[in-house]
PDB file of C-alpha atoms in Angstrom:
ATOM      1  CA  MET O 251      -9.378 -78.237  25.731  1.00 41.00           C
ATOM      2  CA  PHE O 252      -6.421 -77.102  23.631  1.00 43.00           C
ATOM      3  CA  VAL O 253      -3.532 -75.648  25.611  1.00 41.00           C
ATOM      4  CA  ASN O 254      -0.843 -73.544  24.022  1.00 47.00           C
ATOM      5  CA  ILE O 255       2.413 -75.174  25.242  1.00 43.00           C
ATOM      6  CA  LYS O 256       3.979 -71.690  25.632  1.00 42.00           C
ATOM      7  CA  ASP O 257       1.469 -71.058  28.403  1.00 44.00           C
ATOM      8  CA  LEU O 258       2.900 -73.947  30.416  1.00 39.00           C
ATOM      9  CA  PHE O 259       6.288 -72.275  30.670  1.00 44.00           C
ATOM     10  CA  MET O 260       5.694 -68.518  30.261  1.00 45.00           C
ATOM     11  CA  PRO O 261       3.664 -66.395  32.694  1.00 53.00           C
ATOM     12  CA  LYS O 262       0.693 -64.817  31.080  1.00 67.00           C
ATOM     13  CA  GLN O 263       1.002 -61.064  30.494  1.00 78.00           C
ATOM     14  CA  LYS O 264      -1.471 -58.830  32.193  1.00 90.00           C
ATOM     15  CA  THR O 265      -3.155 -55.845  30.412  1.00 91.00           C
ATOM     16  CA  ILE O 266      -1.964 -52.637  32.015  1.00 91.00           C
ATOM     17  CA  SER O 267      -4.079 -49.532  32.421  1.00 92.00           C
ATOM     18  CA  ALA O 268      -3.071 -46.495  30.293  1.00 93.00           C
ATOM     19  CA  LYS O 269      -3.027 -44.351  33.396  1.00 92.00           C
ATOM     20  CA  ALA O 270      -0.428 -46.613  35.004  1.00 92.00           C
ATOM     21  CA  VAL O 271       1.833 -46.428  31.946  1.00 92.00           C
ATOM     22  CA  ILE O 272       1.646 -42.622  31.765  1.00 90.00           C
ATOM     23  CA  GLU O 273       2.201 -42.191  35.483  1.00 89.00           C
ATOM     24  CA  TYR O 274       5.189 -44.505  35.507  1.00 90.00           C
ATOM     25  CA  TRP O 275       6.965 -42.730  32.651  1.00 88.00           C
ATOM     26  CA  GLU O 276       6.153 -39.297  34.026  1.00 83.00           C
ATOM     27  CA  GLY O 277       8.155 -40.390  37.005  1.00 82.00           C
ATOM     28  CA  GLN O 278      10.973 -41.617  34.790  1.00 83.00           C
ATOM     29  CA  ALA O 279      11.543 -38.396  32.814  1.00 71.00           C
ATOM     30  CA  ASN O 280      15.326 -38.769  32.934  1.00 70.00           C
ATOM     31  CA  LYS O 281      15.102 -42.294  31.315  1.00 72.00           C
ATOM     32  CA  HIS O 282      12.416 -41.362  28.802  1.00 71.00           C
ATOM     33  CA  PRO O 283      12.088 -37.596  28.288  1.00 71.00           C
ATOM     34  CA  LYS O 284       8.702 -36.334  27.247  1.00 79.00           C
ATOM     35  CA  ILE O 285       8.085 -35.063  23.669  1.00 81.00           C
ATOM     36  CA  ASP O 286       7.681 -31.317  23.947  1.00 79.00           C
ATOM     37  CA  GLU O 287       5.650 -29.054  21.600  1.00 75.00           C
ATOM     38  CA  GLU O 288       8.649 -28.224  19.390  1.00 74.00           C
ATOM     39  CA  GLN O 289       9.392 -31.907  18.891  1.00 76.00           C
ATOM     40  CA  LEU O 290       5.788 -32.715  18.187  1.00 75.00           C
ATOM     41  CA  SER O 291       5.704 -30.059  15.485  1.00 73.00           C
ATOM     42  CA  HIS O 292       8.825 -31.430  13.917  1.00 72.00           C
ATOM     43  CA  ILE O 293       7.592 -35.065  14.101  1.00 73.00           C
ATOM     44  CA  ASN O 294       4.317 -34.147  12.362  1.00 73.00           C
ATOM     45  CA  GLY O 295       5.775 -31.770   9.765  1.00 68.00           C
ATOM     46  CA  GLN O 296       4.267 -28.583  11.144  1.00 61.00           C
ATOM     47  CA  THR O 297       7.549 -26.790  10.513  1.00 58.00           C
ATOM     48  CA  ASN O 298       7.148 -27.552   6.788  1.00 55.00           C
ATOM     49  CA  GLN O 299       3.405 -27.067   6.358  1.00 54.00           C
ATOM     50  CA  ALA O 300       3.677 -25.837   2.777  1.00 57.00           C
ATOM     51  CA  ARG O 301       6.091 -28.545   1.554  1.00 71.00           C
ATOM     52  CA  PHE O 302       5.204 -31.502  -0.669  1.00 84.00           C
ATOM     53  CA  PHE O 303       6.952 -34.442  -2.263  1.00 85.00           C
ATOM     54  CA  TYR O 304       7.119 -33.379  -5.911  1.00 85.00           C
ATOM     55  CA  SER O 305       7.359 -35.162  -9.179  1.00 86.00           C
ATOM     56  CA  LYS O 306       8.817 -32.676 -11.758  1.00 86.00           C
ATOM     57  CA  THR O 307       8.200 -35.144 -14.547  1.00 89.00           C
ATOM     58  CA  TYR O 308       4.413 -35.050 -14.071  1.00 92.00           C
ATOM     59  CA  ASN O 309       4.031 -31.840 -12.075  1.00 92.00           C
ATOM     60  CA  ILE O 310       2.280 -33.727  -9.233  1.00 92.00           C
ATOM     61  CA  ALA O 311       2.800 -32.798  -5.559  1.00 90.00           C
ATOM     62  CA  TYR O 312       1.840 -34.983  -2.595  1.00 91.00           C
ATOM     63  CA  ARG O 313       1.652 -34.176   1.093  1.00 91.00           C
ATOM     64  CA  PRO O 314       1.620 -37.551   3.033  1.00 91.00           C
ATOM     65  CA  THR O 315      -0.418 -37.949   6.217  1.00 93.00           C
ATOM     66  CA  PRO O 316       0.305 -41.000   8.394  1.00 92.00           C
ATOM     67  CA  LYS O 317      -2.600 -43.613   8.550  1.00 94.00           C
ATOM     68  CA  CYS O 318      -4.087 -42.066   5.372  1.00 95.00           C
ATOM     69  CA  ALA O 319      -2.776 -44.585   2.841  1.00 93.00           C
ATOM     70  CA  SER O 320       0.624 -42.814   2.698  1.00 91.00           C
ATOM     71  CA  THR O 321       2.658 -46.089   2.372  1.00 90.00           C
ATOM     72  CA  SER O 322       0.446 -47.138  -0.571  1.00 91.00           C
ATOM     73  CA  ILE O 323       0.445 -43.774  -2.311  1.00 92.00           C
ATOM     74  CA  LYS O 324       4.288 -43.462  -2.052  1.00 90.00           C
ATOM     75  CA  SER O 325       4.464 -46.962  -3.613  1.00 89.00           C
ATOM     76  CA  VAL O 326       2.377 -45.624  -6.485  1.00 90.00           C
ATOM     77  CA  PHE O 327       4.681 -42.686  -6.956  1.00 84.00           C
ATOM     78  CA  PHE O 328       7.553 -45.197  -7.183  1.00 86.00           C
ATOM     79  CA  GLN O 329       5.709 -47.195  -9.824  1.00 88.00           C
ATOM     80  CA  ILE O 330       5.116 -44.036 -11.894  1.00 85.00           C
ATOM     81  CA  HIS O 331       8.787 -43.191 -11.999  1.00 81.00           C
ATOM     82  CA  TYR O 332      10.332 -46.733 -12.253  1.00 82.00           C
ATOM     83  CA  HIS O 333       7.505 -48.733 -13.858  1.00 83.00           C
ATOM     84  CA  LYS O 334       7.860 -51.480 -11.275  1.00 84.00           C
ATOM     85  CA  PRO O 335       6.827 -52.087  -7.644  1.00 83.00           C
ATOM     86  CA  PHE O 336       9.100 -50.870  -4.881  1.00 83.00           C
ATOM     87  CA  ASN O 337      11.534 -53.535  -3.599  1.00 80.00           C
ATOM     88  CA  PRO O 338      13.769 -52.594  -0.610  1.00 75.00           C
ATOM     89  CA  ARG O 339      16.643 -54.823  -1.786  1.00 76.00           C
ATOM     90  CA  ASP O 340      16.681 -53.348  -5.306  1.00 73.00           C
ATOM     91  CA  MET O 341      16.765 -49.759  -3.973  1.00 75.00           C
ATOM     92  CA  ASN O 342      19.030 -50.315  -1.011  1.00 73.00           C
ATOM     93  CA  SER O 343      16.488 -48.758   1.345  1.00 74.00           C
ATOM     94  CA  PRO O 344      14.681 -50.499   4.217  1.00 75.00           C
ATOM     95  CA  ASP O 345      11.207 -49.070   3.363  1.00 81.00           C
ATOM     96  CA  ILE O 346       9.375 -46.675   1.016  1.00 85.00           C
ATOM     97  CA  HIS O 347       9.354 -43.929   3.664  1.00 83.00           C
ATOM     98  CA  LYS O 348      13.087 -43.738   4.015  1.00 82.00           C
ATOM     99  CA  TYR O 349      13.511 -43.977   0.252  1.00 83.00           C
ATOM    100  CA  PHE O 350      11.165 -40.993  -0.254  1.00 80.00           C
ATOM    101  CA  LEU O 351      12.985 -38.825   2.318  1.00 77.00           C
ATOM    102  CA  ALA O 352      16.345 -39.605   0.595  1.00 78.00           C
ATOM    103  CA  ASN O 353      15.243 -39.291  -3.065  1.00 75.00           C
ATOM    104  CA  TYR O 354      12.305 -36.924  -3.417  1.00 72.00           C
ATOM    105  CA  LYS O 355      12.655 -33.138  -2.916  1.00 70.00           C
ATOM    106  CA  GLN O 356      10.170 -31.471  -0.593  1.00 75.00           C
ATOM    107  CA  VAL O 357       9.078 -28.182  -2.170  1.00 79.00           C
ATOM    108  CA  GLU O 358       6.557 -25.420  -1.960  1.00 81.00           C
ATOM    109  CA  VAL O 359       4.050 -25.551  -4.798  1.00 83.00           C
ATOM    110  CA  ASN O 360       1.257 -23.398  -6.207  1.00 83.00           C
ATOM    111  CA  PRO O 361      -1.902 -25.487  -6.782  1.00 84.00           C
ATOM    112  CA  GLU O 362      -2.745 -23.187  -9.710  1.00 87.00           C
ATOM    113  CA  ASN O 363       0.369 -24.454 -11.504  1.00 89.00           C
ATOM    114  CA  SER O 364       0.672 -28.033 -10.109  1.00 91.00           C
ATOM    115  CA  PHE O 365      -1.639 -30.835  -9.111  1.00 94.00           C
ATOM    116  CA  ALA O 366      -1.092 -30.707  -5.274  1.00 94.00           C
ATOM    117  CA  PHE O 367      -3.055 -33.266  -3.316  1.00 95.00           C
ATOM    118  CA  ALA O 368      -3.346 -34.988   0.050  1.00 96.00           C
ATOM    119  CA  VAL O 369      -5.536 -37.722   1.504  1.00 97.00           C
ATOM    120  CA  ALA O 370      -7.506 -37.283   4.677  1.00 97.00           C
ATOM    121  CA  ARG O 371      -9.336 -39.744   6.914  1.00 97.00           C
ATOM    122  CA  ASP O 372     -12.118 -39.452   9.458  1.00 98.00           C
ATOM    123  CA  PRO O 373     -10.089 -38.462  12.576  1.00 98.00           C
ATOM    124  CA  ILE O 374     -11.553 -41.140  14.997  1.00 98.00           C
ATOM    125  CA  LYS O 375     -11.316 -43.895  12.402  1.00 97.00           C
ATOM    126  CA  ARG O 376      -7.688 -42.841  11.833  1.00 97.00           C
ATOM    127  CA  PHE O 377      -7.083 -43.161  15.549  1.00 97.00           C
ATOM    128  CA  ILE O 378      -8.562 -46.683  15.602  1.00 96.00           C
ATOM    129  CA  SER O 379      -6.402 -47.587  12.599  1.00 94.00           C
ATOM    130  CA  GLY O 380      -3.359 -46.296  14.389  1.00 95.00           C
ATOM    131  CA  TYR O 381      -4.145 -48.316  17.538  1.00 95.00           C
ATOM    132  CA  ARG O 382      -4.701 -51.608  15.707  1.00 93.00           C
ATOM    133  CA  ASN O 383      -1.676 -51.178  13.404  1.00 92.00           C
ATOM    134  CA  ARG O 384       0.968 -49.330  15.447  1.00 92.00           C
ATOM    135  CA  VAL O 385       0.066 -50.344  19.029  1.00 94.00           C
ATOM    136  CA  LEU O 386      -1.226 -53.959  18.550  1.00 92.00           C
ATOM    137  CA  HIS O 387       0.458 -55.225  15.302  1.00 90.00           C
ATOM    138  CA  HIS O 388       3.759 -53.377  15.217  1.00 90.00           C
ATOM    139  CA  GLU O 389       3.957 -53.080  19.024  1.00 91.00           C
ATOM    140  CA  ASN O 390       5.464 -49.632  18.797  1.00 91.00           C
ATOM    141  CA  ILE O 391       4.900 -48.937  22.485  1.00 93.00           C
ATOM    142  CA  LYS O 392       6.237 -52.340  23.641  1.00 91.00           C
ATOM    143  CA  LYS O 393       9.202 -50.803  25.396  1.00 89.00           C
ATOM    144  CA  LEU O 394       6.915 -48.513  27.375  1.00 91.00           C
ATOM    145  CA  LEU O 395       5.065 -51.586  28.668  1.00 91.00           C
ATOM    146  CA  ASP O 396       8.154 -53.052  30.339  1.00 89.00           C
ATOM    147  CA  ILE O 397       7.638 -51.615  33.838  1.00 88.00           C
ATOM    148  CA  ASP O 398       9.605 -52.654  36.901  1.00 85.00           C
ATOM    149  CA  GLY O 399      10.783 -55.833  35.250  1.00 84.00           C
ATOM    150  CA  GLN O 400       7.227 -56.854  34.162  1.00 88.00           C
ATOM    151  CA  LYS O 401       6.165 -56.961  30.576  1.00 89.00           C
ATOM    152  CA  TYR O 402       2.528 -55.975  30.158  1.00 91.00           C
ATOM    153  CA  LYS O 403       0.017 -56.163  27.358  1.00 92.00           C
ATOM    154  CA  PRO O 404      -1.003 -52.785  25.883  1.00 92.00           C
ATOM    155  CA  PRO O 405      -4.021 -50.919  27.255  1.00 94.00           C
ATOM    156  CA  LEU O 406      -7.400 -51.699  25.801  1.00 94.00           C
ATOM    157  CA  LEU O 407      -8.780 -49.420  23.035  1.00 96.00           C
ATOM    158  CA  SER O 408     -11.028 -47.130  25.081  1.00 96.00           C
ATOM    159  CA  ASP O 409      -8.512 -46.953  27.946  1.00 96.00           C
ATOM    160  CA  PHE O 410      -5.805 -45.936  25.429  1.00 96.00           C
ATOM    161  CA  ALA O 411      -8.081 -43.275  23.855  1.00 97.00           C
ATOM    162  CA  LEU O 412      -8.797 -41.622  27.165  1.00 97.00           C
ATOM    163  CA  SER O 413      -4.999 -41.271  27.751  1.00 95.00           C
ATOM    164  CA  LEU O 414      -4.053 -40.420  24.146  1.00 96.00           C
ATOM    165  CA  PRO O 415      -2.315 -37.013  24.972  1.00 94.00           C
ATOM    166  CA  GLY O 416      -0.096 -38.714  27.520  1.00 93.00           C
ATOM    167  CA  PHE O 417       0.975 -41.369  24.978  1.00 94.00           C
ATOM    168  CA  ILE O 418       1.643 -38.637  22.397  1.00 93.00           C
ATOM    169  CA  LYS O 419       4.101 -37.077  24.839  1.00 91.00           C
ATOM    170  CA  ILE O 420       6.096 -40.270  25.461  1.00 91.00           C
ATOM    171  CA  SER O 421       5.945 -42.122  22.081  1.00 92.00           C
ATOM    172  CA  VAL O 422       7.236 -40.850  18.775  1.00 91.00           C
ATOM    173  CA  SER O 423       5.183 -43.438  16.920  1.00 92.00           C
ATOM    174  CA  VAL O 424       1.957 -42.439  18.609  1.00 95.00           C
ATOM    175  CA  ALA O 425       2.718 -38.752  18.113  1.00 93.00           C
ATOM    176  CA  HIS O 426       3.416 -39.344  14.423  1.00 92.00           C
ATOM    177  CA  HIS O 427       0.424 -41.515  13.684  1.00 94.00           C
ATOM    178  CA  MET O 428      -2.342 -40.288  15.947  1.00 96.00           C
ATOM    179  CA  SER O 429      -1.937 -36.551  16.620  1.00 94.00           C
ATOM    180  CA  LEU O 430      -3.840 -34.029  14.627  1.00 95.00           C
ATOM    181  CA  GLN O 431      -3.939 -34.168  10.826  1.00 95.00           C
ATOM    182  CA  LYS O 432      -4.013 -30.382  11.045  1.00 93.00           C
ATOM    183  CA  LEU O 433      -0.361 -30.484  12.157  1.00 91.00           C
ATOM    184  CA  ILE O 434       0.521 -32.015   8.801  1.00 91.00           C
ATOM    185  CA  LEU O 435      -2.044 -30.538   6.334  1.00 92.00           C
ATOM    186  CA  GLY O 436      -1.763 -27.014   7.811  1.00 90.00           C
ATOM    187  CA  ASP O 437      -4.437 -24.496   8.608  1.00 88.00           C
ATOM    188  CA  ASN O 438      -5.201 -23.520   5.006  1.00 87.00           C
ATOM    189  CA  LEU O 439      -6.434 -26.158   2.602  1.00 92.00           C
ATOM    190  CA  GLN O 440      -6.421 -23.682  -0.260  1.00 91.00           C
ATOM    191  CA  LYS O 441      -2.859 -24.738  -1.055  1.00 89.00           C
ATOM    192  CA  TYR O 442      -4.168 -28.031  -2.247  1.00 94.00           C
ATOM    193  CA  SER O 443      -5.697 -28.687  -5.577  1.00 95.00           C
ATOM    194  CA  GLN O 444      -7.728 -31.460  -3.983  1.00 96.00           C
ATOM    195  CA  ILE O 445      -8.091 -33.285  -0.666  1.00 97.00           C
ATOM    196  CA  PHE O 446      -9.177 -36.852  -1.256  1.00 98.00           C
ATOM    197  CA  LYS O 447     -11.091 -38.781   1.393  1.00 97.00           C
ATOM    198  CA  ILE O 448      -9.514 -42.164   2.038  1.00 96.00           C
ATOM    199  CA  GLU O 449     -12.765 -43.679   0.696  1.00 96.00           C
ATOM    200  CA  GLU O 450     -11.993 -41.949  -2.597  1.00 96.00           C
ATOM    201  CA  LEU O 451      -8.683 -43.644  -3.415  1.00 95.00           C
ATOM    202  CA  SER O 452     -10.120 -45.066  -6.611  1.00 94.00           C
ATOM    203  CA  ASP O 453     -10.860 -41.467  -7.752  1.00 96.00           C
ATOM    204  CA  LEU O 454      -7.260 -40.525  -6.851  1.00 96.00           C
ATOM    205  CA  MET O 455      -5.900 -43.382  -8.806  1.00 94.00           C
ATOM    206  CA  ALA O 456      -8.016 -42.430 -11.861  1.00 95.00           C
ATOM    207  CA  GLU O 457      -6.699 -38.814 -11.623  1.00 95.00           C
ATOM    208  CA  LEU O 458      -3.050 -39.987 -11.385  1.00 95.00           C
ATOM    209  CA  MET O 459      -3.447 -42.345 -14.340  1.00 93.00           C
ATOM    210  CA  LYS O 460      -5.077 -39.602 -16.436  1.00 95.00           C
ATOM    211  CA  ARG O 461      -2.244 -37.188 -15.649  1.00 94.00           C
ATOM    212  CA  THR O 462       0.604 -39.708 -16.130  1.00 93.00           C
ATOM    213  CA  LYS O 463      -1.050 -41.866 -18.837  1.00 93.00           C
ATOM    214  CA  LEU O 464       0.301 -44.888 -16.910  1.00 90.00           C
ATOM    215  CA  ALA O 465      -1.527 -47.962 -15.580  1.00 88.00           C
ATOM    216  CA  VAL O 466      -0.491 -48.296 -11.943  1.00 85.00           C
ATOM    217  CA  GLU O 467      -1.896 -50.246  -9.050  1.00 84.00           C
ATOM    218  CA  LEU O 468      -2.568 -49.153  -5.528  1.00 86.00           C
ATOM    219  CA  PRO O 469      -1.215 -51.715  -3.111  1.00 77.00           C
ATOM    220  CA  ARG O 470      -2.828 -52.219   0.337  1.00 72.00           C
ATOM    221  CA  GLU O 471      -0.040 -51.470   2.808  1.00 59.00           C
ATOM    222  CA  GLN O 472       0.034 -51.156   6.641  1.00 52.00           C
ATOM    223  CA  ASN O 473      -3.489 -52.619   7.008  1.00 57.00           C
ATOM    224  CA  TYR O 474      -2.447 -55.135   9.633  1.00 54.00           C
ATOM    225  CA  GLY O 475      -3.880 -55.690  13.107  1.00 52.00           C
ATOM    226  CA  PRO O 476      -7.123 -56.891  14.631  1.00 63.00           C
ATOM    227  CA  LEU O 477     -10.245 -55.180  13.331  1.00 76.00           C
ATOM    228  CA  PHE O 478     -12.253 -52.806  15.526  1.00 82.00           C
ATOM    229  CA  GLN O 479     -15.591 -51.092  14.894  1.00 89.00           C
ATOM    230  CA  LEU O 480     -16.388 -47.632  16.091  1.00 94.00           C
ATOM    231  CA  SER O 481     -18.705 -49.345  18.607  1.00 92.00           C
ATOM    232  CA  GLY O 482     -15.639 -50.830  20.206  1.00 93.00           C
ATOM    233  CA  LEU O 483     -15.141 -47.473  21.893  1.00 96.00           C
ATOM    234  CA  SER O 484     -16.914 -46.750  25.092  1.00 96.00           C
ATOM    235  CA  ASP O 485     -19.282 -43.754  25.157  1.00 96.00           C
ATOM    236  CA  ASP O 486     -16.769 -41.871  27.330  1.00 97.00           C
ATOM    237  CA  ALA O 487     -13.876 -42.629  24.944  1.00 97.00           C
ATOM    238  CA  PHE O 488     -15.839 -41.711  21.884  1.00 98.00           C
ATOM    239  CA  GLU O 489     -16.897 -38.341  23.399  1.00 98.00           C
ATOM    240  CA  TYR O 490     -13.298 -37.718  24.469  1.00 98.00           C
ATOM    241  CA  LEU O 491     -11.951 -38.361  20.939  1.00 98.00           C
ATOM    242  CA  LEU O 492     -14.605 -36.090  19.437  1.00 98.00           C
ATOM    243  CA  ASP O 493     -13.292 -33.303  21.584  1.00 98.00           C
ATOM    244  CA  PHE O 494      -9.555 -34.156  21.083  1.00 98.00           C
ATOM    245  CA  TYR O 495      -9.951 -34.156  17.259  1.00 98.00           C
ATOM    246  CA  LYS O 496     -12.377 -31.264  17.001  1.00 97.00           C
ATOM    247  CA  GLN O 497      -9.802 -29.102  15.215  1.00 97.00           C
ATOM    248  CA  ASP O 498      -9.484 -31.875  12.552  1.00 98.00           C
ATOM    249  CA  TYR O 499     -13.264 -32.053  12.105  1.00 98.00           C
ATOM    250  CA  ASP O 500     -13.385 -28.277  11.716  1.00 97.00           C
ATOM    251  CA  LEU O 501     -10.486 -28.304   9.172  1.00 97.00           C
ATOM    252  CA  LEU O 502     -12.006 -31.205   7.211  1.00 98.00           C
ATOM    253  CA  ALA O 503     -15.608 -30.099   7.441  1.00 97.00           C
ATOM    254  CA  ASN O 504     -16.033 -30.621   3.657  1.00 96.00           C
ATOM    255  CA  GLN O 505     -14.816 -34.208   3.994  1.00 97.00           C
ATOM    256  CA  TYR O 506     -15.900 -35.442   7.422  1.00 97.00           C
ATOM    257  CA  THR O 507     -18.397 -34.092   9.887  1.00 97.00           C
ATOM    258  CA  LEU O 508     -19.020 -34.618  13.597  1.00 97.00           C
ATOM    259  CA  GLU O 509     -22.668 -35.307  12.814  1.00 97.00           C
ATOM    260  CA  SER O 510     -21.780 -38.080  10.373  1.00 97.00           C
ATOM    261  CA  ILE O 511     -19.362 -39.913  12.750  1.00 97.00           C
ATOM    262  CA  LYS O 512     -21.814 -39.572  15.685  1.00 97.00           C
ATOM    263  CA  SER O 513     -24.588 -41.053  13.557  1.00 96.00           C
ATOM    264  CA  GLU O 514     -22.410 -43.977  12.489  1.00 96.00           C
ATOM    265  CA  TYR O 515     -21.245 -44.630  16.061  1.00 96.00           C
ATOM    266  CA  PHE O 516     -24.736 -44.692  17.574  1.00 94.00           C
ATOM    267  CA  SER O 517     -26.064 -46.777  14.705  1.00 94.00           C
ATOM    268  CA  GLN O 518     -23.436 -49.421  15.374  1.00 92.00           C
ATOM    269  CA  LYS O 519     -24.025 -49.275  19.160  1.00 88.00           C
ATOM    270  CA  ASN O 520     -27.782 -49.833  18.633  1.00 87.00           C
ATOM    271  CA  ARG O 521     -27.172 -52.673  16.138  1.00 83.00           C
ATOM    272  CA  PHE O 522     -24.834 -54.511  18.482  1.00 70.00           C
ATOM    273  CA  LYS O 523     -26.998 -54.152  21.647  1.00 66.00           C
TER     274      LYS O 523
END
């Protein structure tokens, strides 16, 4: 049997329960203060609900939502203006997000006069994407797993789901990538010319190329991490997330429905029995 040589010298990490992580940090408030409602609103852009990144050249406005292809779409905006892919070294910026904040104005727009758009994603699939990419691949909660001198593996998917509100309170990354899309898109979708589903990115690209008369490519960004099916969630975790994201399903009823995600979940469950 093959043995990883690291295992001979390094103790294996144990997987910690989500409840244990939350309880520990709730008792360490002075070392790691909780994120309160005001901070959460700021992190997710609720204070600027009507503001978009705006291209005056093409009269196109975009409202980015984390884990809804925002890295890729910002890269497309860059291509449109500079006719080349984004390169951090060329632009003296560590990543496309920081470049956008520094170089694009955020403005209020009227969808009757501009093409104002956003991209949305099924809320539970967005959560799974956030878990695999931000928790497992980027290890954004790694510091929270260093408890009493022990370094633990992150909680499993369903366990993490059942403690999601607790992690949103103690992790800026989780708050940014996994809290409600409603906090970013706002309560009124009438301010958008169009909300594209993440499955409709080819339609979005066709619309952008029609409006700019430029041939641009949509790169696949931030798609790293182990793959999970909906069926990877326990029934309890799935039901919990349905309730947690209900406001998003209500807001995005024209794009994603509770009935559709339930049907897909139980279809997968039956298939993998």
